[in-house]
PDB file of C-alpha atoms in Angstrom:
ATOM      1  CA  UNK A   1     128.502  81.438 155.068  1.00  0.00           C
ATOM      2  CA  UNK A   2     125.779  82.842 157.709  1.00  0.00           C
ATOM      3  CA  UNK A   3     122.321  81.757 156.665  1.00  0.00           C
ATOM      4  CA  UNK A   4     121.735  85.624 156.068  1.00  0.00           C
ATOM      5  CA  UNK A   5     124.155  85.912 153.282  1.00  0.00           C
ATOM      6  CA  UNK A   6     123.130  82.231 151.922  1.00  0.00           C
ATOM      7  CA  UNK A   7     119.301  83.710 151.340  1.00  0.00           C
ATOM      8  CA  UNK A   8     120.661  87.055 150.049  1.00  0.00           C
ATOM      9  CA  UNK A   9     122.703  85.420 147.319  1.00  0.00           C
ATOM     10  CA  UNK A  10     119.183  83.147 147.171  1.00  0.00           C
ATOM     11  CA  UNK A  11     117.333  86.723 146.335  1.00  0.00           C
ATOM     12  CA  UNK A  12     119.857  87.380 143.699  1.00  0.00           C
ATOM     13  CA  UNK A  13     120.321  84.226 142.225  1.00  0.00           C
ATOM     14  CA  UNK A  14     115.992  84.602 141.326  1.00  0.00           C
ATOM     15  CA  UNK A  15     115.915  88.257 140.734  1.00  0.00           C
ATOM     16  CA  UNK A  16     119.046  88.073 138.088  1.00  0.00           C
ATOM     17  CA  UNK A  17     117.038  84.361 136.510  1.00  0.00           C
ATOM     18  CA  UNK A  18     113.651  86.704 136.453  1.00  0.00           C
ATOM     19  CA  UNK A  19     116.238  89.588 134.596  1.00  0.00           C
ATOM     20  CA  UNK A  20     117.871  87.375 132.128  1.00  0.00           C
ATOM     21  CA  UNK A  21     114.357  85.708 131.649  1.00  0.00           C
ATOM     22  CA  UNK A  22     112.666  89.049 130.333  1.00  0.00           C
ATOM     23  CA  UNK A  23     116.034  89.834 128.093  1.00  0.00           C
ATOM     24  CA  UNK A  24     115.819  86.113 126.673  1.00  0.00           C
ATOM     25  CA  UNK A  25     111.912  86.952 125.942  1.00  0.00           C
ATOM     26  CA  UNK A  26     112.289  90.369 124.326  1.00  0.00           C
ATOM     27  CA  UNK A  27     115.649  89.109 122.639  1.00  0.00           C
ATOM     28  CA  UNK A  28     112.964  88.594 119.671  1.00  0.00           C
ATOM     29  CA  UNK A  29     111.262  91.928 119.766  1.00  0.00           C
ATOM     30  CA  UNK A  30     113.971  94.570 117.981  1.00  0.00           C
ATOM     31  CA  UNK A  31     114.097  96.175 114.977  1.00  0.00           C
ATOM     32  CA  UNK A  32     116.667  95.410 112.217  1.00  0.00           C
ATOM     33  CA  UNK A  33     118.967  97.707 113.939  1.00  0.00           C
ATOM     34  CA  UNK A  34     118.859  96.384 116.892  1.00  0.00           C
ATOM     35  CA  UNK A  35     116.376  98.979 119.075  1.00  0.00           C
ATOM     36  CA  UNK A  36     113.833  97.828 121.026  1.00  0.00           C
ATOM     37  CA  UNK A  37     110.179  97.157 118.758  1.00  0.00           C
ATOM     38  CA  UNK A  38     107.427  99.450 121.013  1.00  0.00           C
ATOM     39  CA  UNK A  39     104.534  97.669 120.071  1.00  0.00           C
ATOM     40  CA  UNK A  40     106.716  94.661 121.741  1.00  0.00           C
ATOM     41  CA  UNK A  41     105.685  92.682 118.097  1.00  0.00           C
ATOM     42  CA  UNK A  42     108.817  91.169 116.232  1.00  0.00           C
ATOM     43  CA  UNK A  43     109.752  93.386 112.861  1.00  0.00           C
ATOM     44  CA  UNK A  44     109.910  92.543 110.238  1.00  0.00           C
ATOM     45  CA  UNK A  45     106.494  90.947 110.510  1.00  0.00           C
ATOM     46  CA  UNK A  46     103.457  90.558 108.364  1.00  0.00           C
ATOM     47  CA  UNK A  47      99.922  92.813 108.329  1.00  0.00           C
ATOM     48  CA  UNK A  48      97.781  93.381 105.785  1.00  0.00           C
ATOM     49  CA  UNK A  49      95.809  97.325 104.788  1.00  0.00           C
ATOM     50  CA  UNK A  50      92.413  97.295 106.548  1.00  0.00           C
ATOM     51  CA  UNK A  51      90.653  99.442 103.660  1.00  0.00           C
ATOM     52  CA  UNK A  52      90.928 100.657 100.300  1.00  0.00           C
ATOM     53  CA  UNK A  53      91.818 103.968 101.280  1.00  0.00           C
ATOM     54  CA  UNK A  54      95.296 104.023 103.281  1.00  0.00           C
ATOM     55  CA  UNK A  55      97.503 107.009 102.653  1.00  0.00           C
ATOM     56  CA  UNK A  56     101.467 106.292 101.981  1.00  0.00           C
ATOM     57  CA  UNK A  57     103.887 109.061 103.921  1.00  0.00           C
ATOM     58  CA  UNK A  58     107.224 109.930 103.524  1.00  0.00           C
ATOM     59  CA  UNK A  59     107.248 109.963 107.516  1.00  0.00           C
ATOM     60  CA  UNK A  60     106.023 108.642 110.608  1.00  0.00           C
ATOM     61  CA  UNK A  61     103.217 111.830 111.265  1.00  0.00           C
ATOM     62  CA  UNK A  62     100.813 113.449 109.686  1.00  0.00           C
ATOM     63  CA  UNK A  63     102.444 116.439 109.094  1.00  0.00           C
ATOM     64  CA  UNK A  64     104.513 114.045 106.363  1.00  0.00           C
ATOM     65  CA  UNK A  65     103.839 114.210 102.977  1.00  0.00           C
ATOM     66  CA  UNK A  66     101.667 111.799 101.302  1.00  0.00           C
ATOM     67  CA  UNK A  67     103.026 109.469  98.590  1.00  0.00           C
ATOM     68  CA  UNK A  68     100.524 107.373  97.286  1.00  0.00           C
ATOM     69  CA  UNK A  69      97.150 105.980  98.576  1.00  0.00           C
ATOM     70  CA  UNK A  70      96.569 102.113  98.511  1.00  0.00           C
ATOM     71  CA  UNK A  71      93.300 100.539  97.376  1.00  0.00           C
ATOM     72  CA  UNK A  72      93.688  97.185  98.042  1.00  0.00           C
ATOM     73  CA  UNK A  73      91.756  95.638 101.407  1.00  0.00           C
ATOM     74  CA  UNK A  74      93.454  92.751 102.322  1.00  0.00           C
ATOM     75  CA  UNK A  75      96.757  94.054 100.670  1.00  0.00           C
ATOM     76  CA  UNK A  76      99.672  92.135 102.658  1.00  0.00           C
ATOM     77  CA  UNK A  77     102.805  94.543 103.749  1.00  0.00           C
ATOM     78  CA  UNK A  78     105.738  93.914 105.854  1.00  0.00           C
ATOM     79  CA  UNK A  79     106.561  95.782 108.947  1.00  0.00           C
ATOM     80  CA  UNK A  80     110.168  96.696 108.657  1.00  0.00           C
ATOM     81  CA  UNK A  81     110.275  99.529 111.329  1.00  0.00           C
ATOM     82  CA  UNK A  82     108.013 101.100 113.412  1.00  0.00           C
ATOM     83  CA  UNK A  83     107.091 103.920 116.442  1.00  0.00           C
ATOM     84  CA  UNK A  84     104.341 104.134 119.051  1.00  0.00           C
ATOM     85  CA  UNK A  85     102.354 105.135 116.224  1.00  0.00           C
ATOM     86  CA  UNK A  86     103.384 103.972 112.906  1.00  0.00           C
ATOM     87  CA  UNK A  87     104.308 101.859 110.997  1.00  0.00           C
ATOM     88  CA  UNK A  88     107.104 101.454 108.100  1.00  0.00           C
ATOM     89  CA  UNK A  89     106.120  98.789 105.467  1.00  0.00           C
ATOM     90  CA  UNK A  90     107.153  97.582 102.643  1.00  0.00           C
ATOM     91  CA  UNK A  91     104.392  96.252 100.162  1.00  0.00           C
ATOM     92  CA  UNK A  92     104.488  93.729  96.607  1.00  0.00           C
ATOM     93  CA  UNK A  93     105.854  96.393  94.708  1.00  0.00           C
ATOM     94  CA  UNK A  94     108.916  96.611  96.895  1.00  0.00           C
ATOM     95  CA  UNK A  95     108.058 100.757  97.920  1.00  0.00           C
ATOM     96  CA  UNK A  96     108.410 101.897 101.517  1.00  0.00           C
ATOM     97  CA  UNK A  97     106.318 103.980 103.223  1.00  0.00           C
ATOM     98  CA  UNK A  98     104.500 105.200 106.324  1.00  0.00           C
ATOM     99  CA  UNK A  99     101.314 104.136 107.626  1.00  0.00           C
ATOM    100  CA  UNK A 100      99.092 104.361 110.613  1.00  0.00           C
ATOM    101  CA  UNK A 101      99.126 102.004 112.897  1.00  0.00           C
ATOM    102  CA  UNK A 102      94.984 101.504 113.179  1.00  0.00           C
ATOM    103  CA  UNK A 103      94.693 101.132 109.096  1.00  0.00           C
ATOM    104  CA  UNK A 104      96.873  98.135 109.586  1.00  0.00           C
ATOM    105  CA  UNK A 105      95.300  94.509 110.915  1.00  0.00           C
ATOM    106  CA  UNK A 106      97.018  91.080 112.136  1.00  0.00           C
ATOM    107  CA  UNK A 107      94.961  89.274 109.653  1.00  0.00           C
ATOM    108  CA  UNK A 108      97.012  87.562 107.434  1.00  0.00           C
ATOM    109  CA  UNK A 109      97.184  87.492 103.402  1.00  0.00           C
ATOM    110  CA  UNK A 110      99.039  86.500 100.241  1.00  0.00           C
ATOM    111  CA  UNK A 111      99.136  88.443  97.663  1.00  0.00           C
ATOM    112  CA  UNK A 112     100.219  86.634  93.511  1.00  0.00           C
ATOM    113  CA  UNK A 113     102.618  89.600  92.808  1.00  0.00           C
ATOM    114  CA  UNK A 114     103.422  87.428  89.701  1.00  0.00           C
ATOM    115  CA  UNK A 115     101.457  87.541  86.044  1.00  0.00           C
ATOM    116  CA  UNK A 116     101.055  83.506  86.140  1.00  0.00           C
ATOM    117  CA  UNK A 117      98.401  81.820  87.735  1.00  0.00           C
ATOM    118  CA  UNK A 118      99.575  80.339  90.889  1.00  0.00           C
ATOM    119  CA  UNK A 119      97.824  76.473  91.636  1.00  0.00           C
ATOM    120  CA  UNK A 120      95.928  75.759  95.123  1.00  0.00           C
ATOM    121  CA  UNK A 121      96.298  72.158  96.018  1.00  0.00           C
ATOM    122  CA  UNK A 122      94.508  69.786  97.965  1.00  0.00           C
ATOM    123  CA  UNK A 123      97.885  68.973  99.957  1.00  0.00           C
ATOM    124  CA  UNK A 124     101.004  70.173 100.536  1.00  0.00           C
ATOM    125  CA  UNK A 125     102.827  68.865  97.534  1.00  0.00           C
ATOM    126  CA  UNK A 126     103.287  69.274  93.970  1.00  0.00           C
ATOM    127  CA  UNK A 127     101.839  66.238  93.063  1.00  0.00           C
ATOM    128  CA  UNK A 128      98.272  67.104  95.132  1.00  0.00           C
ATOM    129  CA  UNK A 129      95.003  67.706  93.042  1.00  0.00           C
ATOM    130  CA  UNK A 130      94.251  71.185  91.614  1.00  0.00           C
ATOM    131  CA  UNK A 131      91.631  72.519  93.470  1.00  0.00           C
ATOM    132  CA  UNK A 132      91.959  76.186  91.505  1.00  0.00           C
ATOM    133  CA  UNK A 133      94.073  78.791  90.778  1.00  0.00           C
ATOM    134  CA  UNK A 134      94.863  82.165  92.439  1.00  0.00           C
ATOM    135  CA  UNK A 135      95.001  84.723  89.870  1.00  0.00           C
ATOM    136  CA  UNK A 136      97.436  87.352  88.979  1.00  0.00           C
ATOM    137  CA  UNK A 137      97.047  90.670  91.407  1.00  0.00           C
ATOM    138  CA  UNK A 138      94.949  88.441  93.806  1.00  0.00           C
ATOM    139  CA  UNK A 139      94.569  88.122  96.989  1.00  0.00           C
ATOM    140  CA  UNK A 140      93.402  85.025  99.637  1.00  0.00           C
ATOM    141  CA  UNK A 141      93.415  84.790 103.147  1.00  0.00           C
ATOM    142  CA  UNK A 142      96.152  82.800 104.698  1.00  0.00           C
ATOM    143  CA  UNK A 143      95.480  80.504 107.795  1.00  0.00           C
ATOM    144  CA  UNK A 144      99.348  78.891 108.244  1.00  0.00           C
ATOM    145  CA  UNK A 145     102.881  78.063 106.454  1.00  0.00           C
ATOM    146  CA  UNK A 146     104.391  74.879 107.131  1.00  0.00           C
ATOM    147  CA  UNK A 147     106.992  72.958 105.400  1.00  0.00           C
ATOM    148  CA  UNK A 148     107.425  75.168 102.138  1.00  0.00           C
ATOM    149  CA  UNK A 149     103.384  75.608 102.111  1.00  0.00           C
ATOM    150  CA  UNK A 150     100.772  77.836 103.231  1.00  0.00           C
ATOM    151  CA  UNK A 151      97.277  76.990 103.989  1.00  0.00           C
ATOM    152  CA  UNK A 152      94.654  79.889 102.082  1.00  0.00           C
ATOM    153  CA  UNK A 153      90.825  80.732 101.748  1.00  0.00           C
ATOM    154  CA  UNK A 154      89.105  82.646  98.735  1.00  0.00           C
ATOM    155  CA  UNK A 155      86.022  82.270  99.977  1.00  0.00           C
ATOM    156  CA  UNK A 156      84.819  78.622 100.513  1.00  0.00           C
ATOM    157  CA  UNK A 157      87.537  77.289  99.037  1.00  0.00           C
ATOM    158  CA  UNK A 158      90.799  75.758 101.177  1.00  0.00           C
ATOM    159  CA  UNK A 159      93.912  74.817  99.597  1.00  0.00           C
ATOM    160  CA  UNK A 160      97.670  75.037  99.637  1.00  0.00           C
ATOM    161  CA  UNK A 161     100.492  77.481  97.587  1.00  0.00           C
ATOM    162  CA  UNK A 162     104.099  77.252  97.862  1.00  0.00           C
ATOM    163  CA  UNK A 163     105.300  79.516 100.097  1.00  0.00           C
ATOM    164  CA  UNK A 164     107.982  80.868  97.600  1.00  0.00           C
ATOM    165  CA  UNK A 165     105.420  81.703  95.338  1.00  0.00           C
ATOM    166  CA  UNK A 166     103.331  84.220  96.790  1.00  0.00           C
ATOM    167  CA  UNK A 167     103.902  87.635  98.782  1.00  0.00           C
ATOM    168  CA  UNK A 168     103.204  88.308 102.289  1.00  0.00           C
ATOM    169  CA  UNK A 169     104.297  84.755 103.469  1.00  0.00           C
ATOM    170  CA  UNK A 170     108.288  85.040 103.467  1.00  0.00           C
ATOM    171  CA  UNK A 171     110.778  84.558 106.930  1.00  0.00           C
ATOM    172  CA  UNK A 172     113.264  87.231 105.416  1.00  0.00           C
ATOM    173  CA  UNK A 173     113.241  91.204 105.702  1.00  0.00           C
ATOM    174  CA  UNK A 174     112.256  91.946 101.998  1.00  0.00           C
ATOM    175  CA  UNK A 175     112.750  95.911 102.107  1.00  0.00           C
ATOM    176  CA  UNK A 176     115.984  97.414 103.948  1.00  0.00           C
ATOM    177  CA  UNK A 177     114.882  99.238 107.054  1.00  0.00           C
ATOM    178  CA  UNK A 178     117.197 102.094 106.635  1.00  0.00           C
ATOM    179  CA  UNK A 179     116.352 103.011 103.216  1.00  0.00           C
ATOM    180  CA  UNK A 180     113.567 106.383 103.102  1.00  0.00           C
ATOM    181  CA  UNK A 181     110.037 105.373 101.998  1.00  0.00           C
ATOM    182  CA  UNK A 182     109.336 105.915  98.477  1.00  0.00           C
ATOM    183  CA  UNK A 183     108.550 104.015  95.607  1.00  0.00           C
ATOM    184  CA  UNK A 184     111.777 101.367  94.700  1.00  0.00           C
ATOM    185  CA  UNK A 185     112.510  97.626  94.412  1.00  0.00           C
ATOM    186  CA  UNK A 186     113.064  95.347  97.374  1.00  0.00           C
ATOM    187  CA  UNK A 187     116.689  95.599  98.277  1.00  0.00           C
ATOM    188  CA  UNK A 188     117.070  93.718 101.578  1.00  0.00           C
ATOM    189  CA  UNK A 189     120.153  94.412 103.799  1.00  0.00           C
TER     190      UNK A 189
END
């Protein structure tokens, strides 16, 4: 082989590793049905509602009709699909709907979706001193999840949750992506 050819295959060889590297990196990026995500942000992922005034749609525009309006700051919601633009979520309640990308924010939240008191720990275990209790329909900010537990804030305070008791902390798509926003129970694919 002429030394010509040798440093043409050489070209290849990097530009195809440089190809296969961006596929690899993006592999992660795609919606539940397999499209590419054009924020280039994994789905599903977690957000939470930037104010107490974000308008529900049926659609991803404004010339959708309006649903419902949350009022809950803070209010974690799931990512499930999105456009340029917006954003489909699914919230506590298990309803779909449509919002606008900039009333959505990257700061993370649980939400106690449950009518018990959930405990906050010292440590990540069971057996770890009560350090309080986050309330039913309450929210506190969430720092990290590790090992079946998630580090939260409500206001001074720092403690731990089980993961599998709060909402806005799961791995798993909790609303199916294909299903049209309304109100409705979680029904993952």
């Amino acid at each position: 082989m002429s030394s010509k050819a040798r440093s043409r295959l050489q070209r290849l060889a990097v530009v195809a590793g440089v190809l296969g590297a961006a596929v690899l990196a993006g592999a992660g990026q795609t919606m539940p049905d397999g499209r590419p995500t054009p924020s280039g942000q994994p789905v599903p992922r977690w957000l939470s509602l930037k104010s107490d005034e974000v308008r529900a749609r049926s659609g991803p525009g404004l010339d959708y009709r309006i649903l419902w309006e949350y009022r809950a700051s803070g209010l974690p919601v799931q990512v499930i699909a999105e456009t340029a633009e917006w954003r489909k979520i699914c919230d506590p309640e298990g309803a779909v709907a449509w919002v606008h990308r900039s009333v959505v924010s990257s700061r993370r939240s649980v939400f106690n979706a449950s009518d018990a008191e959930i405990p906050i720990r010292a440590g990540r275990s069971v057996t770890a001193p009560l350090r309080a209790r986050l309330a039913p329909r309450s929210l506190a900010s969430l720092d990290e999840c590790e090992e079946g537990w998630c580090e939260v804030r409500a206001r001074r305070l720092r403690g731990f949750v089980r993961q599998a008791d709060v909402f806005g902390a799961q791995d798993r798509l909790l609303c199916n992506a294909a299903r049209p926003a309304g109100p409705g129970r979680r029904a993952a694919p």
